[in-house]
Coordinates of C-alpha atoms in Angstrom, one line a residue:
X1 CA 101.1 71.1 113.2
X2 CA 103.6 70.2 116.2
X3 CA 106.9 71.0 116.4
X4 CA 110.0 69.6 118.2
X5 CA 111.5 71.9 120.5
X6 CA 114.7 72.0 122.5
X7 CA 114.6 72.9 125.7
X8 CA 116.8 76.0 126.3
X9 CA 117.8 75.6 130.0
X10 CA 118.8 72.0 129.5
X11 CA 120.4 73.1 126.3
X12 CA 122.4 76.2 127.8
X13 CA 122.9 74.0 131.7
X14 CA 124.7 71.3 129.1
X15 CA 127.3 73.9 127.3
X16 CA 128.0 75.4 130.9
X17 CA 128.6 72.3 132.3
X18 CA 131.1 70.2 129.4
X19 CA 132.1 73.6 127.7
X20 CA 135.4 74.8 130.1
X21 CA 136.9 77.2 127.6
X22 CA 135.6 80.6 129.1
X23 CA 136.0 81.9 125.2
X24 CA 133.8 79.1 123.3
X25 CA 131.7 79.0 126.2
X26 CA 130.5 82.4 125.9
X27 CA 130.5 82.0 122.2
X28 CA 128.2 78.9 122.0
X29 CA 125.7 80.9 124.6
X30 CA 125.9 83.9 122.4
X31 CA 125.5 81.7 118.9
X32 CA 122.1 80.0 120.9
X33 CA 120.8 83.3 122.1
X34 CA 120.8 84.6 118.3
X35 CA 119.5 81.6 116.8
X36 CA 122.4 80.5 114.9
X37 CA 122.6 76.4 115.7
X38 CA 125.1 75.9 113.0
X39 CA 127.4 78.2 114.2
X40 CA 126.6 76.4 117.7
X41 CA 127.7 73.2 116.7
X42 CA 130.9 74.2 115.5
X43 CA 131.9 75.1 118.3
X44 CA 130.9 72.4 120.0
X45 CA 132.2 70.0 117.4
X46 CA 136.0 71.8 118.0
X47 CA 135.5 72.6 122.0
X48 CA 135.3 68.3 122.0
X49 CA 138.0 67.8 119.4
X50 CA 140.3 69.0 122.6
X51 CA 138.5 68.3 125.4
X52 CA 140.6 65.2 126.8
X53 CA 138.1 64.0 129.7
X54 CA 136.2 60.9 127.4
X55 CA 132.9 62.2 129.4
X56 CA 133.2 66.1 128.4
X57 CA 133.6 64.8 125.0
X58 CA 130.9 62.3 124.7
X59 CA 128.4 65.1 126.2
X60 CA 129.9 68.1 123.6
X61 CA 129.5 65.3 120.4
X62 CA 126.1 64.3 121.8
X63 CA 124.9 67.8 121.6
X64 CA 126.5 68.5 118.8
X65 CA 124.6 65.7 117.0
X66 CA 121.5 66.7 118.1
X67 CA 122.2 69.8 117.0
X68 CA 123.1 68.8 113.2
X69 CA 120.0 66.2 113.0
X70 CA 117.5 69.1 114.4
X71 CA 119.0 72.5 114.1
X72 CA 115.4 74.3 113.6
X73 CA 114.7 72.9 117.0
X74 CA 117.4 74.9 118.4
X75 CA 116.4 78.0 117.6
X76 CA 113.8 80.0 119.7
X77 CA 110.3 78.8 118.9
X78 CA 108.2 81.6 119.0
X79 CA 111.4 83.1 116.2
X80 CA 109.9 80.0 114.1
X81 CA 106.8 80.7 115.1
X82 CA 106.5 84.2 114.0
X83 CA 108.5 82.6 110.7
X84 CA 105.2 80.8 110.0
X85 CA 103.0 83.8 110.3
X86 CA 101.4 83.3 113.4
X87 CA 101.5 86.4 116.0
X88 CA 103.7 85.7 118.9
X89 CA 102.9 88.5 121.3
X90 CA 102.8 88.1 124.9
X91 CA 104.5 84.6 124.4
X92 CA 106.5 83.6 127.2
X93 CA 109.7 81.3 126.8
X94 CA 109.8 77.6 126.7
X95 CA 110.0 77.5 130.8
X96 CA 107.1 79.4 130.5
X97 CA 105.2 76.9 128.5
X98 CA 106.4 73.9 130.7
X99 CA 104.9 75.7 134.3
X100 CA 101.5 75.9 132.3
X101 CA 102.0 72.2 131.2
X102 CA 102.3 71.4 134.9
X103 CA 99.6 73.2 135.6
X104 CA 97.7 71.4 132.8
X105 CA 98.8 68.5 134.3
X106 CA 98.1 68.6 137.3
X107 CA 94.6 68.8 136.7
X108 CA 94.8 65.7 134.0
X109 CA 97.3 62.9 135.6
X110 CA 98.1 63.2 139.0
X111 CA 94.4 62.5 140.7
X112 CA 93.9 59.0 138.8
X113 CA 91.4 59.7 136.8
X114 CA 91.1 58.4 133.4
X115 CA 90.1 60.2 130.3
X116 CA 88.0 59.4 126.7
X117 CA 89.4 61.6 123.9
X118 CA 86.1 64.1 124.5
X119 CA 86.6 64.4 127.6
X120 CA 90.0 65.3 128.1
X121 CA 89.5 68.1 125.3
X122 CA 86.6 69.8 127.3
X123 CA 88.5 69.9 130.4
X124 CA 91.8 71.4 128.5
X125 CA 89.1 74.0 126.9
X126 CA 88.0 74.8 130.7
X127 CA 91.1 75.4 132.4
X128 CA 92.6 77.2 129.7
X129 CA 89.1 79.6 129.9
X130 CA 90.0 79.9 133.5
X131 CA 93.4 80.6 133.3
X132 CA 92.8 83.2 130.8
X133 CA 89.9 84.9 133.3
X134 CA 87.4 84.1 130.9
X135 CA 86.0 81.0 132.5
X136 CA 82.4 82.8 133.6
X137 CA 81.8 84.1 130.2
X138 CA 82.4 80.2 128.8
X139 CA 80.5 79.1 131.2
X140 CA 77.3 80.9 130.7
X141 CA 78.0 79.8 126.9
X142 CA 77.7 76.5 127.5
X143 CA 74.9 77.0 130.1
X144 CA 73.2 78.4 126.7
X145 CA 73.7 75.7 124.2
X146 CA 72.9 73.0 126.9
X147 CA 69.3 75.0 127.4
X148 CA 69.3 74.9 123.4
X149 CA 70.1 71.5 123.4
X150 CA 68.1 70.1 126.1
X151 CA 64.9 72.1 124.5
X152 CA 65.2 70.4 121.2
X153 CA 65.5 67.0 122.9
X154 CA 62.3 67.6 124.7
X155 CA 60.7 68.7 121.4
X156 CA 61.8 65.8 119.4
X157 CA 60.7 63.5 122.5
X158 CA 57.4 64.5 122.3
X159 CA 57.4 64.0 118.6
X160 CA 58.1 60.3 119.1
X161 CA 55.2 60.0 121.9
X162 CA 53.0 61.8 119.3
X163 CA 54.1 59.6 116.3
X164 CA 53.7 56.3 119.1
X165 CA 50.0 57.3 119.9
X166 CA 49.1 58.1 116.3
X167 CA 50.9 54.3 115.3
X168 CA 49.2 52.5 117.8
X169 CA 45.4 54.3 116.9
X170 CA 45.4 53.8 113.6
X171 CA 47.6 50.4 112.8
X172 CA 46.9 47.0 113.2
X173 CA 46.4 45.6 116.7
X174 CA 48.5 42.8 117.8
X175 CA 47.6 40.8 120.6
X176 CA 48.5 37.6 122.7
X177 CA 47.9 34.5 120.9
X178 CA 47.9 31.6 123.1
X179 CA 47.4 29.3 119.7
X180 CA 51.1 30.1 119.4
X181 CA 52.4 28.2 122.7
X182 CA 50.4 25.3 122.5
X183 CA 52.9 23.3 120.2
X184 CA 52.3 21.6 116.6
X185 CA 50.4 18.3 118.6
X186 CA 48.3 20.3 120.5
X187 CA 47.4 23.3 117.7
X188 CA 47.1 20.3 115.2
X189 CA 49.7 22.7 112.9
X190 CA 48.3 25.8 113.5
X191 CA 50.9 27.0 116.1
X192 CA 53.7 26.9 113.5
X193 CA 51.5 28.9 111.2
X194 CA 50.3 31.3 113.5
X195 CA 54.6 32.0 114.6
X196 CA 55.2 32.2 111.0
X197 CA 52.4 34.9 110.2
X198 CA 53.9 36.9 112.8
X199 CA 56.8 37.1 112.9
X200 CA 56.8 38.4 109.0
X201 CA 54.8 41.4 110.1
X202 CA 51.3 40.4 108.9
X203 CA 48.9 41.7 111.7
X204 CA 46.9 38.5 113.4
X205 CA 44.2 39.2 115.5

């Protein structure tokens, strides 16, 4: 359910730096700010029609592509978002979302630590609890399922000790059978019988 986003300050820092026209700079910034990416690339597309330095051009077309091969992208995300029926309130801006990435990763990449699939997941549910100030409440949760948890395992470990004693008391003793070593000269035969017999399962006292 992920969505490609464009970055707004790298998307407003590149019209403010290859977009000289005061006038079409102003209007791109104002076409961005209302969500209106095809009327953005317009006026990128015509702003680099007459721009005459090769490197303002290349940077306006560039945009301008991206633009036309993404344009939901360029519109604000929690306006898609909100599109989609999901409730936006408190959301903060994309530069918002990237501090809390660092902050995420922080955590996750910079102390060289490596990461299964489970774990990573329960340490993303953690910090986000604790960033939200409701990391004590999760806590004692967990504390909770892991007395649940380790309770049952006790239970069903006795169960196996139980089902152990009762299997040894009432089946078929097995013992050592020095027969068994004492090779097919030596037995006169029987040593191959008596490896076959048990090894199939058949008790041989």
């Amino acid at each position: 359910r992920a969505i490609y986003q464009a970055d707004a300050f790298h998307v407003k820092r590149e019209v403010r730096t290859h977009l000289r026209n005061p006038e079409q700079r102003a209007a791109a910034l104002r076409a961005y700010a209302q969500n209106q990416p095809q009327k953005l690339e317009r006026i990128l597309r015509h702003a680099a029609a007459e721009e005459l330095v090769d490197t303002r051009r290349e940077a306006l077309e560039d945009l301008a592509r991206d633009i036309r091969g993404n344009p939901e992208s360029f519109r604000d995300y929690r306006v898609r978002m909100q599109e989609q029926g999901h409730a936006i309130e408190g959301f903060g801006g994309v530069g918002a979302a990237e501090s809390m990435v660092k902050r995420l990763a922080y955590r996750l990449k910079n102390r060289g630590q490596s990461w299964c699939i489970e774990g990573v997941e329960r340490m993303l549910d953690s910090l986000m609890q604790r960033l939200e100030g409701t990391l004590a409440h999760y806590a004692e949760q967990v504390d909770r399922l892991h007395d649940h948890l380790e309770e049952a395992r006790i239970q069903a470990g006795v169960g196996r000790l139980v089902k152990g004693a009762v299997d040894y008391a009432m089946g078929p003793q097995r013992g050592h059978m020095p027969v068994r070593e004492m090779g097919r000269s030596g037995s006169g035969g029987l040593s191959r019988m008596m490896r076959r017999l048990d090894e199939g399962g058949m008790p041989v006292s």
